[in-house]
mmCIF file of N, CA and C in Angstrom:
data_model
loop_
_atom_site.group_PDB
_atom_site.id
_atom_site.type_symbol
_atom_site.label_atom_id
_atom_site.label_comp_id
_atom_site.label_asym_id
_atom_site.label_seq_id
_atom_site.Cartn_x
_atom_site.Cartn_y
_atom_site.Cartn_z
ATOM 1 N N UNK A 40 11.113 -4.777 8.558
ATOM 2 C CA UNK A 40 10.317 -5.687 7.888
ATOM 3 C C UNK A 40 8.723 -4.532 7.267
ATOM 4 N N UNK A 41 8.288 -4.617 6.370
ATOM 5 C CA UNK A 41 7.610 -3.984 5.642
ATOM 6 C C UNK A 41 6.067 -4.082 5.873
ATOM 7 N N UNK A 42 5.846 -5.144 6.256
ATOM 8 C CA UNK A 42 4.671 -6.239 5.777
ATOM 9 C C UNK A 42 4.619 -6.625 7.101
ATOM 10 N N UNK A 43 3.315 -6.776 7.658
ATOM 11 C CA UNK A 43 2.363 -7.294 8.291
ATOM 12 C C UNK A 43 1.904 -7.841 7.722
ATOM 13 N N UNK A 44 2.790 -9.478 8.204
ATOM 14 C CA UNK A 44 2.329 -10.677 8.259
ATOM 15 C C UNK A 44 0.893 -11.282 8.502
ATOM 16 N N UNK A 45 1.018 -10.899 9.641
ATOM 17 C CA UNK A 45 -0.618 -11.044 10.598
ATOM 18 C C UNK A 45 -1.343 -10.394 9.474
ATOM 19 N N UNK A 46 -1.420 -9.011 9.384
ATOM 20 C CA UNK A 46 -2.461 -7.955 9.228
ATOM 21 C C UNK A 46 -2.623 -8.739 7.972
ATOM 22 N N UNK A 47 -2.124 -9.193 6.739
ATOM 23 C CA UNK A 47 -2.521 -9.473 5.623
ATOM 24 C C UNK A 47 -2.466 -10.883 5.434
ATOM 25 N N UNK A 48 -2.204 -11.914 6.385
ATOM 26 C CA UNK A 48 -2.500 -12.670 6.287
ATOM 27 C C UNK A 48 -4.215 -12.810 7.354
ATOM 28 N N UNK A 49 -4.397 -12.173 7.671
ATOM 29 C CA UNK A 49 -5.877 -11.858 8.725
ATOM 30 C C UNK A 49 -6.911 -11.899 7.347
ATOM 31 N N UNK A 50 -6.405 -10.345 6.764
ATOM 32 C CA UNK A 50 -7.040 -10.334 5.508
ATOM 33 C C UNK A 50 -7.649 -11.417 4.129
ATOM 34 N N UNK A 51 -6.446 -12.604 4.268
ATOM 35 C CA UNK A 51 -6.484 -14.161 3.648
ATOM 36 C C UNK A 51 -7.620 -14.596 4.356
ATOM 37 N N UNK A 52 -7.734 -14.701 5.476
ATOM 38 C CA UNK A 52 -8.619 -14.945 6.604
ATOM 39 C C UNK A 52 -9.710 -14.807 6.155
ATOM 40 N N UNK A 53 -10.699 -13.473 6.545
ATOM 41 C CA UNK A 53 -11.388 -12.970 6.679
ATOM 42 C C UNK A 53 -12.168 -12.998 5.030
ATOM 43 N N UNK A 54 -11.406 -12.614 4.131
ATOM 44 C CA UNK A 54 -12.158 -12.534 2.347
ATOM 45 C C UNK A 54 -12.345 -14.461 1.775
ATOM 46 N N UNK A 55 -11.433 -15.143 2.595
ATOM 47 C CA UNK A 55 -11.264 -16.445 1.800
ATOM 48 C C UNK A 55 -10.343 -16.870 1.109
ATOM 49 N N UNK A 56 -9.581 -17.833 1.095
ATOM 50 C CA UNK A 56 -8.422 -18.339 0.003
ATOM 51 C C UNK A 56 -8.897 -17.908 -1.617
ATOM 52 N N UNK A 57 -9.864 -18.278 -1.705
ATOM 53 C CA UNK A 57 -10.472 -17.433 -2.765
ATOM 54 C C UNK A 57 -10.163 -16.597 -4.200
ATOM 55 N N UNK A 58 -10.800 -15.758 -3.120
ATOM 56 C CA UNK A 58 -11.071 -14.218 -3.441
ATOM 57 C C UNK A 58 -9.971 -13.692 -2.977
ATOM 58 N N UNK A 59 -9.216 -13.880 -1.794
ATOM 59 C CA UNK A 59 -7.814 -13.327 -1.393
ATOM 60 C C UNK A 59 -7.471 -12.525 -2.642
ATOM 61 N N UNK A 60 -6.860 -13.578 -3.448
ATOM 62 C CA UNK A 60 -5.727 -13.235 -4.929
ATOM 63 C C UNK A 60 -6.085 -11.620 -5.304
ATOM 64 N N UNK A 61 -7.440 -12.105 -5.941
ATOM 65 C CA UNK A 61 -8.342 -10.503 -6.863
ATOM 66 C C UNK A 61 -8.508 -9.727 -5.720
ATOM 67 N N UNK A 62 -9.015 -9.952 -4.480
ATOM 68 C CA UNK A 62 -9.037 -8.970 -4.008
ATOM 69 C C UNK A 62 -7.778 -7.749 -3.858
ATOM 70 N N UNK A 63 -6.770 -8.863 -2.923
ATOM 71 C CA UNK A 63 -5.251 -8.253 -2.945
ATOM 72 C C UNK A 63 -4.474 -7.538 -3.768
ATOM 73 N N UNK A 64 -4.981 -7.906 -5.183
ATOM 74 C CA UNK A 64 -4.229 -7.394 -6.597
ATOM 75 C C UNK A 64 -4.634 -6.523 -6.853
ATOM 76 N N UNK A 65 -6.300 -6.595 -6.519
ATOM 77 C CA UNK A 65 -6.678 -4.385 -6.495
ATOM 78 C C UNK A 65 -6.099 -3.760 -5.699
ATOM 79 N N UNK A 66 -6.011 -3.872 -4.991
ATOM 80 C CA UNK A 66 -5.495 -2.798 -3.586
ATOM 81 C C UNK A 66 -4.237 -2.743 -4.381
ATOM 82 N N UNK A 67 -3.322 -3.735 -4.910
ATOM 83 C CA UNK A 67 -1.797 -3.750 -4.777
ATOM 84 C C UNK A 67 -1.843 -2.795 -6.264
ATOM 85 N N UNK A 68 -2.655 -3.492 -7.209
ATOM 86 C CA UNK A 68 -3.361 -2.191 -8.726
ATOM 87 C C UNK A 68 -3.190 -0.623 -8.297
ATOM 88 N N UNK A 69 -4.308 -0.582 -7.257
ATOM 89 C CA UNK A 69 -4.786 0.664 -7.006
ATOM 90 C C UNK A 69 -3.963 1.453 -6.001
ATOM 91 N N UNK A 70 -2.787 0.908 -5.602
ATOM 92 C CA UNK A 70 -1.314 1.612 -5.454
ATOM 93 C C UNK A 70 -0.453 2.295 -6.266
ATOM 94 N N UNK A 71 -0.628 1.131 -6.878
ATOM 95 C CA UNK A 71 0.151 1.318 -8.016
ATOM 96 C C UNK A 71 0.132 2.094 -9.052
ATOM 97 N N UNK A 72 -1.002 1.841 -9.764
ATOM 98 C CA UNK A 72 -1.935 3.434 -9.948
ATOM 99 C C UNK A 72 -1.616 4.823 -9.449
ATOM 100 N N UNK A 73 -1.761 4.415 -8.005
ATOM 101 C CA UNK A 73 -1.970 5.924 -7.537
ATOM 102 C C UNK A 73 -0.907 6.595 -7.280
ATOM 103 N N UNK A 74 0.133 6.671 -7.126
ATOM 104 C CA UNK A 74 1.650 5.785 -7.427
ATOM 105 C C UNK A 74 2.164 6.781 -8.029
ATOM 106 N N UNK A 75 1.693 6.276 -8.874
ATOM 107 C CA UNK A 75 2.500 6.213 -10.584
ATOM 108 C C UNK A 75 2.061 7.197 -10.992
ATOM 109 N N UNK A 76 0.673 7.793 -10.606
ATOM 110 C CA UNK A 76 0.063 9.278 -11.362
ATOM 111 C C UNK A 76 0.922 11.055 -10.340
ATOM 112 N N UNK A 77 1.735 10.015 -8.817
ATOM 113 C CA UNK A 77 1.807 11.014 -8.217
ATOM 114 C C UNK A 77 2.608 12.057 -8.401
ATOM 115 N N UNK A 78 2.318 12.976 -8.115
ATOM 116 C CA UNK A 78 3.637 13.874 -8.476
ATOM 117 C C UNK A 78 3.844 14.968 -7.174
ATOM 118 N N UNK A 79 4.529 15.643 -6.832
ATOM 119 C CA UNK A 79 5.270 16.198 -5.386
ATOM 120 C C UNK A 79 4.291 17.550 -5.471
ATOM 121 N N UNK A 80 4.123 18.447 -6.927
ATOM 122 C CA UNK A 80 4.151 19.323 -7.319
ATOM 123 C C UNK A 80 2.045 19.076 -6.730
ATOM 124 N N UNK A 81 1.679 18.155 -6.950
ATOM 125 C CA UNK A 81 -0.002 18.172 -7.353
ATOM 126 C C UNK A 81 -0.408 17.005 -6.063
ATOM 127 N N UNK A 82 -0.031 16.036 -5.308
ATOM 128 C CA UNK A 82 -0.074 15.737 -4.175
ATOM 129 C C UNK A 82 -1.127 16.393 -3.391
ATOM 130 N N UNK A 83 -1.462 16.007 -2.839
ATOM 131 C CA UNK A 83 -2.887 16.335 -2.229
ATOM 132 C C UNK A 83 -3.041 15.277 -0.246
ATOM 133 N N UNK A 84 -3.336 16.273 0.957
ATOM 134 C CA UNK A 84 -3.502 15.161 1.627
ATOM 135 C C UNK A 84 -4.392 13.975 1.252
ATOM 136 N N UNK A 85 -5.662 13.975 0.658
ATOM 137 C CA UNK A 85 -6.339 12.628 0.046
ATOM 138 C C UNK A 85 -5.851 12.038 -0.105
ATOM 139 N N UNK A 86 -4.731 12.449 -1.256
ATOM 140 C CA UNK A 86 -3.858 11.225 -1.863
ATOM 141 C C UNK A 86 -3.897 10.468 -1.134
ATOM 142 N N UNK A 87 -2.670 11.174 -0.098
ATOM 143 C CA UNK A 87 -1.822 9.688 0.766
ATOM 144 C C UNK A 87 -3.076 9.218 1.966
ATOM 145 N N UNK A 88 -4.191 9.803 1.758
ATOM 146 C CA UNK A 88 -5.279 9.413 3.505
ATOM 147 C C UNK A 88 -5.330 7.731 2.162
ATOM 148 N N UNK A 89 -6.313 8.264 0.692
ATOM 149 C CA UNK A 89 -6.287 7.060 0.091
ATOM 150 C C UNK A 89 -5.297 5.902 0.483
ATOM 151 N N UNK A 90 -4.262 6.291 0.013
ATOM 152 C CA UNK A 90 -3.161 5.281 0.249
ATOM 153 C C UNK A 90 -2.468 4.615 1.448
ATOM 154 N N UNK A 91 -3.499 4.989 2.274
ATOM 155 C CA UNK A 91 -2.439 5.083 3.871
ATOM 156 C C UNK A 91 -3.708 4.047 4.364
ATOM 157 N N UNK A 92 -5.009 4.015 3.807
ATOM 158 C CA UNK A 92 -5.873 2.714 4.055
ATOM 159 C C UNK A 92 -6.074 1.032 3.305
ATOM 160 N N UNK A 93 -5.613 1.763 1.945
ATOM 161 C CA UNK A 93 -4.828 0.526 0.945
ATOM 162 C C UNK A 93 -4.066 -0.318 1.750
ATOM 163 N N UNK A 94 -3.187 0.572 2.520
ATOM 164 C CA UNK A 94 -2.117 0.090 2.348
ATOM 165 C C UNK A 94 -2.084 -0.825 3.602
ATOM 166 N N UNK A 95 -2.585 -0.092 4.894
ATOM 167 C CA UNK A 95 -3.499 -0.683 6.158
ATOM 168 C C UNK A 95 -3.823 -2.218 5.978
ATOM 169 N N UNK A 96 -5.112 -1.976 4.705
ATOM 170 C CA UNK A 96 -5.521 -3.236 4.977
ATOM 171 C C UNK A 96 -5.106 -4.219 4.044
ATOM 172 N N UNK A 97 -4.299 -4.028 3.713
ATOM 173 C CA UNK A 97 -2.825 -4.982 3.377
ATOM 174 C C UNK A 97 -1.908 -5.094 3.981
ATOM 175 N N UNK A 98 -1.546 -4.788 5.588
ATOM 176 C CA UNK A 98 -0.462 -4.772 6.241
ATOM 177 C C UNK A 98 1.417 -4.573 6.319
ATOM 178 N N UNK A 99 0.826 -3.155 4.936
ATOM 179 C CA UNK A 99 1.965 -2.511 4.418
ATOM 180 C C UNK A 99 2.563 -1.249 5.312
ATOM 181 N N UNK A 100 2.925 -1.780 6.558
ATOM 182 C CA UNK A 100 3.199 -0.942 7.930
ATOM 183 C C UNK A 100 4.044 -0.003 7.077
ATOM 184 N N UNK A 101 5.054 0.031 6.349
ATOM 185 C CA UNK A 101 5.946 1.619 6.462
ATOM 186 C C UNK A 101 5.877 2.051 5.227
ATOM 187 N N UNK A 102 4.460 1.615 4.130
ATOM 188 C CA UNK A 102 3.815 2.281 4.014
ATOM 189 C C UNK A 102 2.824 3.473 4.428
ATOM 190 N N UNK A 103 2.249 2.479 5.916
ATOM 191 C CA UNK A 103 1.543 3.330 6.498
ATOM 192 C C UNK A 103 2.385 4.308 6.419
ATOM 193 N N UNK A 104 3.306 4.551 7.565
ATOM 194 C CA UNK A 104 4.169 5.276 8.222
ATOM 195 C C UNK A 104 4.618 6.532 7.253
ATOM 196 N N UNK A 105 4.875 6.233 5.756
ATOM 197 C CA UNK A 105 4.956 6.768 4.776
ATOM 198 C C UNK A 105 3.817 7.759 4.406
ATOM 199 N N UNK A 106 2.965 7.584 4.088
ATOM 200 C CA UNK A 106 1.527 8.179 4.038
ATOM 201 C C UNK A 106 1.166 9.160 5.116
ATOM 202 N N UNK A 107 1.044 8.662 6.295
ATOM 203 C CA UNK A 107 0.593 9.447 7.059
ATOM 204 C C UNK A 107 1.124 10.126 7.529
ATOM 205 N N UNK A 108 2.934 10.927 7.201
ATOM 206 C CA UNK A 108 4.217 11.526 7.445
ATOM 207 C C UNK A 108 3.740 12.543 5.771
ATOM 208 N N UNK A 109 3.574 12.106 5.406
ATOM 209 C CA UNK A 109 3.281 13.227 3.351
ATOM 210 C C UNK A 109 2.042 13.599 3.500
ATOM 211 N N UNK A 110 0.926 12.734 4.382
ATOM 212 C CA UNK A 110 -0.316 13.200 4.493
ATOM 213 C C UNK A 110 -0.086 14.742 5.511
ATOM 214 N N UNK A 111 0.570 14.851 7.126
ATOM 215 C CA UNK A 111 0.768 15.783 7.259
ATOM 216 C C UNK A 111 1.306 16.690 6.718
ATOM 217 N N UNK A 112 2.113 16.503 6.366
ATOM 218 C CA UNK A 112 2.969 17.621 5.163
ATOM 219 C C UNK A 112 1.936 18.705 4.631
ATOM 220 N N UNK A 113 1.657 17.668 3.175
ATOM 221 C CA UNK A 113 0.735 17.993 2.461
ATOM 222 C C UNK A 113 -0.426 19.146 3.706
ATOM 223 N N UNK A 114 -1.141 18.781 4.366
ATOM 224 C CA UNK A 114 -1.914 19.434 5.354
ATOM 225 C C UNK A 114 -1.311 20.286 5.749
ATOM 226 N N UNK A 115 -0.422 20.650 6.527
ATOM 227 C CA UNK A 115 1.012 21.342 7.021
ATOM 228 C C UNK A 115 1.329 23.044 5.501
ATOM 229 N N UNK A 116 0.281 22.373 4.548
ATOM 230 C CA UNK A 116 1.106 23.070 3.304
ATOM 231 C C UNK A 116 3.069 22.922 3.462
ATOM 232 N N UNK A 117 3.478 22.581 3.208
ATOM 233 C CA UNK A 117 4.210 21.507 3.279
ATOM 234 C C UNK A 117 4.905 20.673 1.817
ATOM 235 N N UNK A 118 5.870 20.396 1.349
ATOM 236 C CA UNK A 118 5.472 20.077 0.065
ATOM 237 C C UNK A 118 5.769 17.860 0.449
ATOM 238 N N UNK A 119 4.921 17.264 0.510
ATOM 239 C CA UNK A 119 5.155 15.921 1.535
ATOM 240 C C UNK A 119 6.522 14.668 0.280
ATOM 241 N N UNK A 120 6.771 13.838 0.816
ATOM 242 C CA UNK A 120 7.773 13.244 0.782
ATOM 243 C C UNK A 120 7.672 12.447 0.010
ATOM 244 N N UNK A 121 7.117 12.662 -1.333
ATOM 245 C CA UNK A 121 6.382 11.727 -2.603
ATOM 246 C C UNK A 121 7.827 10.440 -2.726
ATOM 247 N N UNK A 122 9.063 10.960 -2.732
ATOM 248 C CA UNK A 122 9.608 9.853 -2.916
ATOM 249 C C UNK A 122 9.809 8.918 -1.896
ATOM 250 N N UNK A 123 9.655 9.205 -0.637
ATOM 251 C CA UNK A 123 9.389 8.175 0.673
ATOM 252 C C UNK A 123 8.775 7.009 0.401
ATOM 253 N N UNK A 124 7.218 7.411 0.020
ATOM 254 C CA UNK A 124 6.060 7.601 -0.219
ATOM 255 C C UNK A 124 6.578 5.887 -1.381
ATOM 256 N N UNK A 125 7.116 6.625 -2.429
ATOM 257 C CA UNK A 125 7.317 5.265 -3.443
ATOM 258 C C UNK A 125 7.979 4.182 -2.765
ATOM 259 N N UNK A 126 8.776 4.563 -2.474
ATOM 260 C CA UNK A 126 9.914 3.810 -1.926
ATOM 261 C C UNK A 126 9.597 2.952 -1.246
ATOM 262 N N UNK A 127 8.515 2.740 0.458
ATOM 263 C CA UNK A 127 8.220 2.333 1.044
ATOM 264 C C UNK A 127 7.321 1.386 -0.498
ATOM 265 N N UNK A 128 6.022 1.907 -0.918
ATOM 266 C CA UNK A 128 5.157 0.875 -1.570
ATOM 267 C C UNK A 128 6.825 -0.451 -2.366
ATOM 268 N N UNK A 129 7.333 0.117 -2.641
ATOM 269 C CA UNK A 129 8.265 -0.429 -3.321
ATOM 270 C C UNK A 129 9.155 -1.588 -2.390
ATOM 271 N N UNK A 130 9.566 -0.860 -1.274
ATOM 272 C CA UNK A 130 10.036 -2.537 -0.619
ATOM 273 C C UNK A 130 8.780 -3.261 0.082
ATOM 274 N N UNK A 131 7.934 -3.049 0.176
ATOM 275 C CA UNK A 131 6.181 -3.680 0.639
ATOM 276 C C UNK A 131 6.283 -4.859 -0.425
ATOM 277 N N UNK A 132 6.545 -4.285 -2.086
ATOM 278 C CA UNK A 132 6.561 -5.871 -2.899
ATOM 279 C C UNK A 132 7.807 -6.067 -2.610
ATOM 280 N N UNK A 133 8.866 -5.855 -2.432
ATOM 281 C CA UNK A 133 9.988 -6.475 -2.490
ATOM 282 C C UNK A 133 9.971 -7.873 -1.312
ATOM 283 N N UNK A 134 9.360 -7.232 -0.565
ATOM 284 C CA UNK A 134 9.250 -7.824 0.691
ATOM 285 C C UNK A 134 8.026 -9.462 0.951
ATOM 286 N N UNK A 135 7.342 -8.857 0.383
ATOM 287 C CA UNK A 135 5.970 -9.987 -0.094
ATOM 288 C C UNK A 135 6.311 -10.946 -1.713
ATOM 289 N N UNK A 136 7.481 -10.550 -2.318
ATOM 290 C CA UNK A 136 7.474 -11.237 -4.041
ATOM 291 C C UNK A 136 7.664 -12.619 -3.542
ATOM 292 N N UNK A 137 8.516 -13.078 -2.262
ATOM 293 C CA UNK A 137 9.035 -14.241 -2.173
ATOM 294 C C UNK A 137 7.682 -14.863 -1.721
ATOM 295 N N UNK A 138 6.890 -14.179 -1.015
ATOM 296 C CA UNK A 138 5.734 -15.601 -0.523
ATOM 297 C C UNK A 138 4.640 -15.304 -1.186
ATOM 298 N N UNK A 139 4.427 -13.764 -1.816
ATOM 299 C CA UNK A 139 3.156 -13.835 -2.735
ATOM 300 C C UNK A 139 3.350 -13.548 -3.774
ATOM 301 N N UNK A 140 3.947 -13.928 -4.994
ATOM 302 C CA UNK A 140 4.700 -13.424 -6.082
ATOM 303 C C UNK A 140 3.726 -13.020 -6.869
ATOM 304 N N UNK A 141 2.473 -13.346 -6.422
ATOM 305 C CA UNK A 141 1.430 -13.099 -7.813
ATOM 306 C C UNK A 141 0.783 -11.420 -7.514
ATOM 307 N N UNK A 142 1.023 -11.026 -6.053
ATOM 308 C CA UNK A 142 0.746 -9.494 -5.633
ATOM 309 C C UNK A 142 1.350 -9.090 -5.825
ATOM 310 N N UNK A 143 2.812 -9.314 -5.955
ATOM 311 C CA UNK A 143 3.852 -8.495 -6.246
ATOM 312 C C UNK A 143 4.414 -7.762 -7.685
ATOM 313 N N UNK A 144 4.184 -9.218 -8.831
ATOM 314 C CA UNK A 144 3.697 -9.411 -10.024
ATOM 315 C C UNK A 144 2.749 -7.897 -10.131
ATOM 316 N N UNK A 145 1.497 -8.304 -9.523
ATOM 317 C CA UNK A 145 0.280 -7.026 -10.055
ATOM 318 C C UNK A 145 0.800 -6.023 -10.281
ATOM 319 N N UNK A 146 1.363 -4.944 -9.818
ATOM 320 C CA UNK A 146 2.011 -4.048 -9.253
ATOM 321 C C UNK A 146 2.805 -3.110 -10.639
#
């Protein structure tokens, strides 16, 4: 499972039903924009830190883990596994598409 549904539903409860879709779509769009522009040669730890924070807010647990590993690699001067980060994002979108199609379409 790539998504912590409890966390996502908690966010929905905190924000409110009306505003949740707008906020969640914004998070997903920002993740997508950052990932689309990301290349192994230019990715830095701060990129993965940003992605990890947004992913944590949405409950994208596999993406949080992939970003943590990539951030650690970048900080150690190693090439981050950008492909794993992008794959974790795609998996999270695939998982939420059945229950929340608006979020999956946003990306």
